[in-house]
mmCIF file of C-alpha atoms in Angstrom:
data_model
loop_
_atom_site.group_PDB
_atom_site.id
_atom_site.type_symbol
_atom_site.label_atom_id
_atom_site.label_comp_id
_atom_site.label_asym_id
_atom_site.label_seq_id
_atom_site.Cartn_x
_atom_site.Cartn_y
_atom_site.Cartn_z
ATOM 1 C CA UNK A 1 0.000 0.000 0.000
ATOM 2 C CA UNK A 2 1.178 3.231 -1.168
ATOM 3 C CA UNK A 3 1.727 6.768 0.803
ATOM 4 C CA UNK A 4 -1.302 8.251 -0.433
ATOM 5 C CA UNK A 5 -3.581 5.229 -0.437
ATOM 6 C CA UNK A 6 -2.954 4.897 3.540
ATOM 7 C CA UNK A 7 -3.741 8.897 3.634
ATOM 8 C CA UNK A 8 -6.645 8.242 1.745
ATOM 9 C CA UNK A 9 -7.930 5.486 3.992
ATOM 10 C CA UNK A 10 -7.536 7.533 7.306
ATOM 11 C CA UNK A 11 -9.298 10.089 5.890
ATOM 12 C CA UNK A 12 -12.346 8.053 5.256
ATOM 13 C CA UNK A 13 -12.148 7.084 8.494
ATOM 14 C CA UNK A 14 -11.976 10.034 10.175
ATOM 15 C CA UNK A 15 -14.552 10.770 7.918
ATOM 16 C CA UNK A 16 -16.775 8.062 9.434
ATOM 17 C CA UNK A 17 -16.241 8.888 12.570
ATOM 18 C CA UNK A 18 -17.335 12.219 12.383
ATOM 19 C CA UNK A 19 -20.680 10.951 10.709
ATOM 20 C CA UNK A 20 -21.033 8.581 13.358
ATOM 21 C CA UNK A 21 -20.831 11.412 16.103
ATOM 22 C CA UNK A 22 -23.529 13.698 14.062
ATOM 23 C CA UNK A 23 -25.864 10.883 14.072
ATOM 24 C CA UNK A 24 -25.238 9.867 17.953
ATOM 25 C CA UNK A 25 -24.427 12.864 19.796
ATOM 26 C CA UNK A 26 -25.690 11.109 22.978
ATOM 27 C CA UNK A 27 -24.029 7.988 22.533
ATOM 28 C CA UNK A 28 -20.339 9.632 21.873
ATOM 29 C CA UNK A 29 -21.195 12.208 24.958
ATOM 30 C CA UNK A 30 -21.398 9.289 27.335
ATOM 31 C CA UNK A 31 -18.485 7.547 26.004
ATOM 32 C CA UNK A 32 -16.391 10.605 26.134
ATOM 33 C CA UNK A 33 -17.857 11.158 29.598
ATOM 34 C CA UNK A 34 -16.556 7.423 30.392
ATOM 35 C CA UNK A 35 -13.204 8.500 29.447
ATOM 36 C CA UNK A 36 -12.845 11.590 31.696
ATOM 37 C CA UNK A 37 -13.921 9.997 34.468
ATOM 38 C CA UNK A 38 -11.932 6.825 33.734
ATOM 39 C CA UNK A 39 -9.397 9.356 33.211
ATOM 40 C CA UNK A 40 -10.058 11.338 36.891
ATOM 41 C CA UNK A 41 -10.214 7.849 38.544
ATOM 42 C CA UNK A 42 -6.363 6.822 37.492
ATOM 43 C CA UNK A 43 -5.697 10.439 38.565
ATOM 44 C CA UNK A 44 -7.174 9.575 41.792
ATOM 45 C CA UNK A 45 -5.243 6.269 41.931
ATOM 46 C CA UNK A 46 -2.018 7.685 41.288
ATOM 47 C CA UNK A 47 -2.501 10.797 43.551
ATOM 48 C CA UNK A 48 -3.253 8.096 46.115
ATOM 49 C CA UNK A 49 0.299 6.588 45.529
ATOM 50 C CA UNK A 50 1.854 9.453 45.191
ATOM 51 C CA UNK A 51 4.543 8.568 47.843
ATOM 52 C CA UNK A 52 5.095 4.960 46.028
ATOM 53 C CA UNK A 53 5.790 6.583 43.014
ATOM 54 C CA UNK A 54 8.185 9.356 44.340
ATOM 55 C CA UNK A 55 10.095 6.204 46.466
ATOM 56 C CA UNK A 56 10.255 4.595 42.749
ATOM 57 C CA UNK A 57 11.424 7.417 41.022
ATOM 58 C CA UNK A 58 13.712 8.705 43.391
ATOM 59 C CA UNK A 59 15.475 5.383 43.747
ATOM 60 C CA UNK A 60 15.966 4.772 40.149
ATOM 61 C CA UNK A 61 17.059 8.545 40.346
ATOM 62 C CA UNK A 62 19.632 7.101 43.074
ATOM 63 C CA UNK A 63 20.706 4.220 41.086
ATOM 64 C CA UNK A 64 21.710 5.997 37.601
ATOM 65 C CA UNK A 65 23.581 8.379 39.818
ATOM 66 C CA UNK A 66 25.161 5.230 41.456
ATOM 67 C CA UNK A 67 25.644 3.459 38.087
ATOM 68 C CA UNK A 68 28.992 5.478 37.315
ATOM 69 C CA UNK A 69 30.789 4.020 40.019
ATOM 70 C CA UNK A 70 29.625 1.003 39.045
ATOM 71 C CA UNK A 71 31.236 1.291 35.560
ATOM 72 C CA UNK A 72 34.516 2.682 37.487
ATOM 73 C CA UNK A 73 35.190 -0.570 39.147
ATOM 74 C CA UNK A 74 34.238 -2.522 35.935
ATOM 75 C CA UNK A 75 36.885 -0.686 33.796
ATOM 76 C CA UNK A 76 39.262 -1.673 36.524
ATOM 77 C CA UNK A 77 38.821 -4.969 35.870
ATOM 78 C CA UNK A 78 36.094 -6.209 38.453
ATOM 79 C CA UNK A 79 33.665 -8.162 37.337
ATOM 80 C CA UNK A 80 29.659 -6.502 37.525
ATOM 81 C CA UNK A 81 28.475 -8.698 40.016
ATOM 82 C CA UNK A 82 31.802 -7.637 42.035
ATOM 83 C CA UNK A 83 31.530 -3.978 41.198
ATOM 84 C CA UNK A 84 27.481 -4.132 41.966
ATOM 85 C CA UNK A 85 28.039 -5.934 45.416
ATOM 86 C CA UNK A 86 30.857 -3.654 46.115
ATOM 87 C CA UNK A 87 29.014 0.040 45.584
ATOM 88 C CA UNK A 88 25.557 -1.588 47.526
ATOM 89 C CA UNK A 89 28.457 -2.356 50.104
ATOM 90 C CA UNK A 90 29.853 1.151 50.145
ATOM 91 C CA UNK A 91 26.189 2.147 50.246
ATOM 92 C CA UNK A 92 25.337 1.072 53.066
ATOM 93 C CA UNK A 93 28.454 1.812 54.640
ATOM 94 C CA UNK A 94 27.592 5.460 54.193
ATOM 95 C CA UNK A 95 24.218 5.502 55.401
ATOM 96 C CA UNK A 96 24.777 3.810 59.037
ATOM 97 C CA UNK A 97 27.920 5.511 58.836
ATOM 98 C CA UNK A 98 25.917 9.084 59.020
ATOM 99 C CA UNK A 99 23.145 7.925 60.978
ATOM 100 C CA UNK A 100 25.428 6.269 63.694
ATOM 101 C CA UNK A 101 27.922 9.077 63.888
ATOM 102 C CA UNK A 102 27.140 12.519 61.857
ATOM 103 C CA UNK A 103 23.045 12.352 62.861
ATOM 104 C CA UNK A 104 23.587 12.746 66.397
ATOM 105 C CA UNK A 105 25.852 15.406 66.457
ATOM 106 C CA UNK A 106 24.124 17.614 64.031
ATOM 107 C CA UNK A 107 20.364 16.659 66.297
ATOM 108 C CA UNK A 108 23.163 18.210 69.083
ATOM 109 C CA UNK A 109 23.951 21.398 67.495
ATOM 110 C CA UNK A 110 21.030 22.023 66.042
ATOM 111 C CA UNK A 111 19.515 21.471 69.453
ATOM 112 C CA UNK A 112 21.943 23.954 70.868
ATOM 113 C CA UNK A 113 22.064 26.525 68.183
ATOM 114 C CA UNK A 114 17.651 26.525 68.982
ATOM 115 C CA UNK A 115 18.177 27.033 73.013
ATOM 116 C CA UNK A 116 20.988 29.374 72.530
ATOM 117 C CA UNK A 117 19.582 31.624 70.159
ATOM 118 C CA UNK A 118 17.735 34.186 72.386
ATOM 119 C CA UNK A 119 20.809 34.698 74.585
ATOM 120 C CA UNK A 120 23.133 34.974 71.130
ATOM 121 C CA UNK A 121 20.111 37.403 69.733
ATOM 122 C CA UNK A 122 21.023 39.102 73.126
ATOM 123 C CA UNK A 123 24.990 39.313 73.286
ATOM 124 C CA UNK A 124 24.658 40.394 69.427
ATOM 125 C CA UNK A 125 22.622 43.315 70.182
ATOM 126 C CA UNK A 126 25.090 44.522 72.442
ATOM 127 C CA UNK A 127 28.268 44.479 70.336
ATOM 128 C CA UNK A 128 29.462 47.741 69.933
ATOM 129 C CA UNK A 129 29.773 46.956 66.160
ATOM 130 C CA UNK A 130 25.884 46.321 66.090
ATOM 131 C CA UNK A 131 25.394 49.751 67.641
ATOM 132 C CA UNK A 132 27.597 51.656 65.306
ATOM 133 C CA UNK A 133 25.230 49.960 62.166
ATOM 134 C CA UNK A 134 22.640 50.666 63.603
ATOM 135 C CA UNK A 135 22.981 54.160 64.266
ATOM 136 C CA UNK A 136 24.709 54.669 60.751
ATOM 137 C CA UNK A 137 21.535 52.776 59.304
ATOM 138 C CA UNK A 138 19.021 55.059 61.026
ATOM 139 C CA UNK A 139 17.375 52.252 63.511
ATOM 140 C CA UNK A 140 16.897 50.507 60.736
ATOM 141 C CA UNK A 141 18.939 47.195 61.723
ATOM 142 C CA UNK A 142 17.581 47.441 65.126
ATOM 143 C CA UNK A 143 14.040 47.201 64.015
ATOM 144 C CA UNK A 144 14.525 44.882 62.176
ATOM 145 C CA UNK A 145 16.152 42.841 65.182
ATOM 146 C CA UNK A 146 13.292 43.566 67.608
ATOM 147 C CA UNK A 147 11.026 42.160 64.340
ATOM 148 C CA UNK A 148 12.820 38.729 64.979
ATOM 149 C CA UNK A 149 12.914 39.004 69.017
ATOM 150 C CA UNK A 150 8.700 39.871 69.254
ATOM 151 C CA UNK A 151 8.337 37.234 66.768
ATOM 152 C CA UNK A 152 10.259 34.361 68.907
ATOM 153 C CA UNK A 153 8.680 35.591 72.503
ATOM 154 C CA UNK A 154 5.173 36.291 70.951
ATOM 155 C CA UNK A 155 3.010 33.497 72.452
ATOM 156 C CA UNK A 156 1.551 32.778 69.188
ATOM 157 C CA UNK A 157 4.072 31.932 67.619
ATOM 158 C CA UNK A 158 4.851 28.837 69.676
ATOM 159 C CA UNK A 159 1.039 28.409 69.803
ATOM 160 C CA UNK A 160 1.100 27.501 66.223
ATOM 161 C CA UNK A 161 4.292 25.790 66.286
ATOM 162 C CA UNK A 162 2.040 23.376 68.951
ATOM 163 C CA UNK A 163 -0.376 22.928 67.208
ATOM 164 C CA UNK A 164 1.932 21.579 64.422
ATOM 165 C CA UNK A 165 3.545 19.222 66.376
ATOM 166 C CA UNK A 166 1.462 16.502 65.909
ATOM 167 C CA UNK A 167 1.676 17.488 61.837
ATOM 168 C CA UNK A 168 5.916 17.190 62.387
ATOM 169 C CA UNK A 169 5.863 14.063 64.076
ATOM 170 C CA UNK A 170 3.943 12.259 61.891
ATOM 171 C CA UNK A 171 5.579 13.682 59.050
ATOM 172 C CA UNK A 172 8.868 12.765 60.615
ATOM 173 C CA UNK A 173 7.552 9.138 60.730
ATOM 174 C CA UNK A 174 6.518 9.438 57.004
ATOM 175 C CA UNK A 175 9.740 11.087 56.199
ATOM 176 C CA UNK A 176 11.782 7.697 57.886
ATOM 177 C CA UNK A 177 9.582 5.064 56.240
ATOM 178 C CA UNK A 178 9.744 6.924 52.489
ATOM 179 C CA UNK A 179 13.674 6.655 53.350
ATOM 180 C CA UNK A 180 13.807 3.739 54.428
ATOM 181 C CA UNK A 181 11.978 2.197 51.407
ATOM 182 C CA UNK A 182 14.034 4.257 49.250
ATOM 183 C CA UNK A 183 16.720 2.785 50.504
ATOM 184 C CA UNK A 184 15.812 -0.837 49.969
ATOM 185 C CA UNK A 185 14.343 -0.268 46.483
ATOM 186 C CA UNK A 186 18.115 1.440 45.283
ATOM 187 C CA UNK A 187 19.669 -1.370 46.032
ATOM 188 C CA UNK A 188 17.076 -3.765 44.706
ATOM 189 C CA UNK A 189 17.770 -1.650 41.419
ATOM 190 C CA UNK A 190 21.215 -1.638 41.633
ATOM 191 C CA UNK A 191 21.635 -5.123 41.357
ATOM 192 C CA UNK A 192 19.053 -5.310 38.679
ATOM 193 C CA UNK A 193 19.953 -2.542 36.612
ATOM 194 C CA UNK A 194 21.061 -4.601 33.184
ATOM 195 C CA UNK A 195 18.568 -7.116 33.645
ATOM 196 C CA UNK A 196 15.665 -4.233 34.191
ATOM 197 C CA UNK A 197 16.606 -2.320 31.453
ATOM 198 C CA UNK A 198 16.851 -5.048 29.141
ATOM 199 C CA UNK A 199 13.105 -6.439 30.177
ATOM 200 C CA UNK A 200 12.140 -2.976 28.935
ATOM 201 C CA UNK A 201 13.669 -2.913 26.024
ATOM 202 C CA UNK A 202 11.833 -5.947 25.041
ATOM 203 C CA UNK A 203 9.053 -3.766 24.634
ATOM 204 C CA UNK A 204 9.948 -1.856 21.893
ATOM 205 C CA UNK A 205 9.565 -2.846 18.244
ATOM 206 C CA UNK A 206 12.748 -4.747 16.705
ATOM 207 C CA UNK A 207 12.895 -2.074 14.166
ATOM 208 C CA UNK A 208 13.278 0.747 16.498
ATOM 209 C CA UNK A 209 14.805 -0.566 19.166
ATOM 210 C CA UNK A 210 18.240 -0.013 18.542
ATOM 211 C CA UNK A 211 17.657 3.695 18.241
ATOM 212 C CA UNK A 212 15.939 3.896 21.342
ATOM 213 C CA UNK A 213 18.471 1.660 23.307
ATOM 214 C CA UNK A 214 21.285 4.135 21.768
ATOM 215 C CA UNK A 215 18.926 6.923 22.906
ATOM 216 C CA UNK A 216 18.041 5.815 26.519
ATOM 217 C CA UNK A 217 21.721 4.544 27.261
ATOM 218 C CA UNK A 218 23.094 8.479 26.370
ATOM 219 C CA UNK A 219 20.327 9.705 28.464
ATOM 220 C CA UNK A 220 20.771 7.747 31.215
ATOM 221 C CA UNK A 221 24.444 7.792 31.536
ATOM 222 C CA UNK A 222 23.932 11.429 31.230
ATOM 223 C CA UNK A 223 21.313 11.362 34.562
ATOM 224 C CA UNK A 224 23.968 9.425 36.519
ATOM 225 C CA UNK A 225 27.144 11.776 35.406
ATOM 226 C CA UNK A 226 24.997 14.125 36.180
ATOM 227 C CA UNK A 227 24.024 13.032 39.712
ATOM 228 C CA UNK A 228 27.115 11.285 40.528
ATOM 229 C CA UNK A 229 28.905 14.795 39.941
ATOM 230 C CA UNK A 230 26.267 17.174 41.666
ATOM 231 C CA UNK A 231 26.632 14.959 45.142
ATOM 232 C CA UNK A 232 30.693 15.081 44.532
ATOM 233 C CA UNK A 233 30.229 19.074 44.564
ATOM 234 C CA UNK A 234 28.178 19.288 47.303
ATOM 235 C CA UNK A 235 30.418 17.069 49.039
ATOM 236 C CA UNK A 236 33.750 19.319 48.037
ATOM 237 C CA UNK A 237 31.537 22.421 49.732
ATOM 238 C CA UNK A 238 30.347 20.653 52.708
ATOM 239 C CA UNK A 239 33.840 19.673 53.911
ATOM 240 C CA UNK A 240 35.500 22.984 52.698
ATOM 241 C CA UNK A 241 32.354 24.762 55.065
ATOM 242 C CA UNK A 242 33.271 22.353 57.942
ATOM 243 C CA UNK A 243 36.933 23.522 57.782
ATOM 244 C CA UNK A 244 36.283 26.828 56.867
ATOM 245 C CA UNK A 245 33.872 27.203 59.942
ATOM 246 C CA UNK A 246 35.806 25.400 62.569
ATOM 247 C CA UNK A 247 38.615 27.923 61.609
ATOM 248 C CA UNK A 248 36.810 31.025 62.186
ATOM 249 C CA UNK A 249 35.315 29.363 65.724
ATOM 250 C CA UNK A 250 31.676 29.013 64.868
ATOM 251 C CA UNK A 251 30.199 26.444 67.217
ATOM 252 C CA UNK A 252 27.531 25.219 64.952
ATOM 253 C CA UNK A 253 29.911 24.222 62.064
ATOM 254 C CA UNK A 254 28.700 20.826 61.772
ATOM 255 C CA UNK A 255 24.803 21.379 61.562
ATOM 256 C CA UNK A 256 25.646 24.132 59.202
ATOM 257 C CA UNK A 257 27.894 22.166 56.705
ATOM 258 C CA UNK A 258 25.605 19.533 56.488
ATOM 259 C CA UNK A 259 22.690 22.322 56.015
ATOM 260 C CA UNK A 260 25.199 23.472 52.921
ATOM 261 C CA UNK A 261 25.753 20.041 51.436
ATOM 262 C CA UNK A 262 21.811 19.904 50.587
ATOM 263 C CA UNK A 263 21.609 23.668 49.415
ATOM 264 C CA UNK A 264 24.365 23.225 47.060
ATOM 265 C CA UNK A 265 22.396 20.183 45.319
ATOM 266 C CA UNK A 266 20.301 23.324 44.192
ATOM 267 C CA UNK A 267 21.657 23.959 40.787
ATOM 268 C CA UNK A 268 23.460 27.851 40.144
ATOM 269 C CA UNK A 269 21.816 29.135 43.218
ATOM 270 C CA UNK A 270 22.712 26.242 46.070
ATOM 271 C CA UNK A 271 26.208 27.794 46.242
ATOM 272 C CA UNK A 272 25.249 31.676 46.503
ATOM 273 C CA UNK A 273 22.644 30.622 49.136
ATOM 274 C CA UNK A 274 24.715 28.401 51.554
ATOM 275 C CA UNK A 275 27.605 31.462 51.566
ATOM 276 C CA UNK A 276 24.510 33.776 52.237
ATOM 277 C CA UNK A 277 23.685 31.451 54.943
ATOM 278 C CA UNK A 278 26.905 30.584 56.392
ATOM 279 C CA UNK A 279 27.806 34.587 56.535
ATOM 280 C CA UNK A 280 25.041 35.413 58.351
ATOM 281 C CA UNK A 281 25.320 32.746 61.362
ATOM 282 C CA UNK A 282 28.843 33.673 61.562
ATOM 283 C CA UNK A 283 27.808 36.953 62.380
ATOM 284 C CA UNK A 284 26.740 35.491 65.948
ATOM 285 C CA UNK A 285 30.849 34.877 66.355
ATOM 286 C CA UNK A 286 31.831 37.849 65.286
ATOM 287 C CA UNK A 287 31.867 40.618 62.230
ATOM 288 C CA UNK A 288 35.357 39.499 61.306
ATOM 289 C CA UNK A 289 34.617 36.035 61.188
ATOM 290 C CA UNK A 290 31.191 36.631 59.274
ATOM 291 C CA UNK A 291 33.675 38.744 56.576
ATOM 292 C CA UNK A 292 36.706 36.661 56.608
ATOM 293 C CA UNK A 293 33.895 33.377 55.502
ATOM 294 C CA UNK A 294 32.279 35.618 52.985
ATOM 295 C CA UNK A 295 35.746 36.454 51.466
ATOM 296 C CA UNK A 296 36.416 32.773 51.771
ATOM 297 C CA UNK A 297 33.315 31.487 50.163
ATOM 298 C CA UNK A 298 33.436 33.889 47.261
ATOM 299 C CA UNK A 299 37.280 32.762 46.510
ATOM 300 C CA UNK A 300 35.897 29.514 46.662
ATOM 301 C CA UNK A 301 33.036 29.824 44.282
ATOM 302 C CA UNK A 302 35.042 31.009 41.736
ATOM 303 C CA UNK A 303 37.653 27.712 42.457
ATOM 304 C CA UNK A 304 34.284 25.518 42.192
ATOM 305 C CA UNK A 305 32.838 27.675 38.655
ATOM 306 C CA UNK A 306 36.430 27.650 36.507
ATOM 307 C CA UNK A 307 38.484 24.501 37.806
ATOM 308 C CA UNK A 308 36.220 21.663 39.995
ATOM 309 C CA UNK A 309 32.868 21.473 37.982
ATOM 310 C CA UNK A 310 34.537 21.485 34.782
ATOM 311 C CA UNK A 311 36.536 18.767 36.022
ATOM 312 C CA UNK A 312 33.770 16.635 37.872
ATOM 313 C CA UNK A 313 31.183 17.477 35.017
ATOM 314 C CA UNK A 314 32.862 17.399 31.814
ATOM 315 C CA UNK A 315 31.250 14.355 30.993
ATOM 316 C CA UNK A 316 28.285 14.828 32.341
ATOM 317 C CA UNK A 317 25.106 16.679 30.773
ATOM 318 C CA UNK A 318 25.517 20.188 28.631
ATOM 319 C CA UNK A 319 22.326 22.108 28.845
ATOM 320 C CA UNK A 320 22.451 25.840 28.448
ATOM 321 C CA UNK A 321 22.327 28.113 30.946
ATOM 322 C CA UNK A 322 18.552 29.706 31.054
ATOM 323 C CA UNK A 323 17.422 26.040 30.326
ATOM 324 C CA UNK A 324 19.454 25.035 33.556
ATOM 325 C CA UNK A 325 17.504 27.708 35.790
ATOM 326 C CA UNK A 326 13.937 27.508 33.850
ATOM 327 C CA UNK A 327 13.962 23.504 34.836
ATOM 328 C CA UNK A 328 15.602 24.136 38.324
ATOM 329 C CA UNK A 329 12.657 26.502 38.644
ATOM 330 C CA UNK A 330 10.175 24.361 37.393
ATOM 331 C CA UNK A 331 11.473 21.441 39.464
ATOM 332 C CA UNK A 332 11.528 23.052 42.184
ATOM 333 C CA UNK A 333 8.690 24.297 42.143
ATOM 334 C CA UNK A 334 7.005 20.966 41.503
ATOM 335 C CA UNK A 335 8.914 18.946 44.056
ATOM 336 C CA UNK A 336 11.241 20.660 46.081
ATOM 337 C CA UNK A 337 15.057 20.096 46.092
ATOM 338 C CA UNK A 338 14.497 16.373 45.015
ATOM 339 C CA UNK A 339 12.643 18.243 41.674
ATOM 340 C CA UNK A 340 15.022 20.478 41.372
ATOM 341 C CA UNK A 341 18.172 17.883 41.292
ATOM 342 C CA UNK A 342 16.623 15.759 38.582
ATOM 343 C CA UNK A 343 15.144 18.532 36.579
ATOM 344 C CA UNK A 344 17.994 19.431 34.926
ATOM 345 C CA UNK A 345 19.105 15.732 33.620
ATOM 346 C CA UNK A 346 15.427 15.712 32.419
ATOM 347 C CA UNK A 347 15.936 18.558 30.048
ATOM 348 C CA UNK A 348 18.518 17.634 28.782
ATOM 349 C CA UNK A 349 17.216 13.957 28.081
ATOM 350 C CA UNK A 350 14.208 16.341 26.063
ATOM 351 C CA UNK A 351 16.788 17.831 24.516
ATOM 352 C CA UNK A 352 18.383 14.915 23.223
ATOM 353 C CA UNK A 353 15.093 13.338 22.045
ATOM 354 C CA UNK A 354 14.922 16.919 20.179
ATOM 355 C CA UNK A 355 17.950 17.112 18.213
ATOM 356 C CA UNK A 356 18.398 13.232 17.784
ATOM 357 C CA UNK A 357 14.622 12.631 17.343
ATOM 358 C CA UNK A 358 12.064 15.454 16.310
ATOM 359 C CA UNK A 359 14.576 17.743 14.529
ATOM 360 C CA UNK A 360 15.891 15.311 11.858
ATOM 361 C CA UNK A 361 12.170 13.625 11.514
ATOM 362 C CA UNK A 362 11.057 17.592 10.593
ATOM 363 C CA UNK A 363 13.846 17.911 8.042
ATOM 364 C CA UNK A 364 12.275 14.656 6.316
ATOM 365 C CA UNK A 365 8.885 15.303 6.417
#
């Protein structure tokens, strides 16, 4: 059958079908009525498991970006089942490794840093630095400080933050069981990455699946890079925090470095915010120490922008800049930090699919 004969015959059916809805309007109304509300029901379904489905994602998510390390210790001659047993190994390692040791001391500080702040509110307001801004500001910085001291001894406030108690606890509990399941499910997937992946494939048509196994391979490899490098970053700006910190004699160094290792997952704008952050505590220890971190952390952002993400990235995913901050946005937005981290490997999967896909199927048609 030629081109134009198969055009021909989908026009008489469509056609047909719009004869068929002229002369039973009532009969298409309820089936299209059956199909929005079949629709709303698997809406309903899915909302219903919508913290299976973020467990599912975010451990395949966890996997790809575990994958690379994978393929390290299979280029160095280990064998996959080796490599696989050894990074589920290392895993776990790090998990009971910072819930035995690092968890409790960052519940301590941040436990510390909450019963401490009125009297550090206190000693700050009487540095003589604090009064010199102030006047030179016009009472401007010391409104602004008895803003934050009526809202922490206003009785409401704690009143509310009561009555969400119950809301914090059990979303504490949620929060532990979605992690925990997480956990299992990674490395469930990590030891059945191949075997997954080739099930799936199974699925497409022999004539197009070696294009879309070419195409889902770069992706993928892309989302792990991608991952794999983004926690490496974070990591390299947690520990340079924790040094940078304990130097300058801020007590809370700890609970704040792990604070900045999460931030930084934030593409562009995790760094700029954790220095914000960091500068601003340290201002509790003193104004030199707040100044000598900011000095620090801008020296350091410019070591992390022109030498270490090049270096930890440059296999990773290439997505243009406004793309980068439209998906972080848009991730973000959707899902919080975890949306935000696997926005951008998403986009640039779409963009892929674009140029390798759509694009040269336009220049045909």
């Amino acid at each position: 059958m030629t081109t134009l004969q198969r055009k021909n015959r989908l026009r008489e059916r469509l056609g047909t079908g719009a004869n068929a809805f002229a002369d039973h309007p009532f009969r298409w109304a309820f089936v299209a009525t059956l199909g929005v509300l079949a629709a709303l029901v698997i809406a309903a379904a899915v909302a219903g498991i919508g913290t299976v489905v973020f467990s599912v994602f975010a451990a395949a998510f966890i996997t790809l970006g575990l994958d690379p390390l994978v393929r390290w210790f299979e280029r160095r001659g280990m064998k996959r089942g080796g490599a696989i047993l050894t990074v589920n190994l290392l895993f776990v390692l790090v998990i009971v490794g910072l819930l035995s040791l690092v968890l409790p001391l960052v519940i301590g500080q941040a436990v510390a840093f909450v019963n401490g702040l009125p009297a550090m509110l206190a000693d700050l307001r009487a540095e003589d630095w604090f009064q010199q801004a102030s006047s030179g500001s016009g009472g401007l910085l010391t409104n602004i400080y008895s803003g934050v001291v009526d809202f922490l001894t206003n009785p409401a406030t704690w009143t509310g933050i009561g009555g969400g108690l119950l809301q914090v606890g059990v979303a504490v509990i949620s929060a532990i069981s979605t992690a925990t399941f997480i956990f299992i499910l990674t490395i469930y997937f990590t030891a059945t990455l191949d075997s997954s992946k080739a099930a799936i494939y199974t699925l497409v048509s022999a004539s197009h699946r070696e294009r879309v196994v070419g195409l889902a391979e770069r992706i993928m490899q892309n989302i792990g890079r991608y991952l794999s490098g983004m926690v490496v970053l974070a990591f390299l700006n947690a520990t340079f925090s924790l040094i940078l910190l304990t130097l300058v004699g801020n007590p809370f160094a700890l609970v704040i470095s792990v604070s900045a290792f999460f931030i930084t997952l934030i593409p562009l704008i995790g760094t700029v915010l954790t220095t914000a952050f960091m500068t601003i505590l340290t201002l509790f220890v003193s104004p030199t120490a707040a100044l000598v971190v900011l000095i620090a952390m801008l020296i350091y952002m410019q070591i992390e922008a022109y030498i270490l993400t090049p270096r930890v990235m440059s296999k990773a995913v290439n997505v243009p800049g406004s793309i980068v901050l439209i998906a972080a946005l848009a991730g973000g937005t959707l899902a919080g930090l975890p949306g935000a981290l696997v926005a951008i490997p998403v986009a640039a999967g779409i963009l892929l699919i674009l140029k390798e896909v759509v694009i040269p199927a336009k220049a045909l048609s």
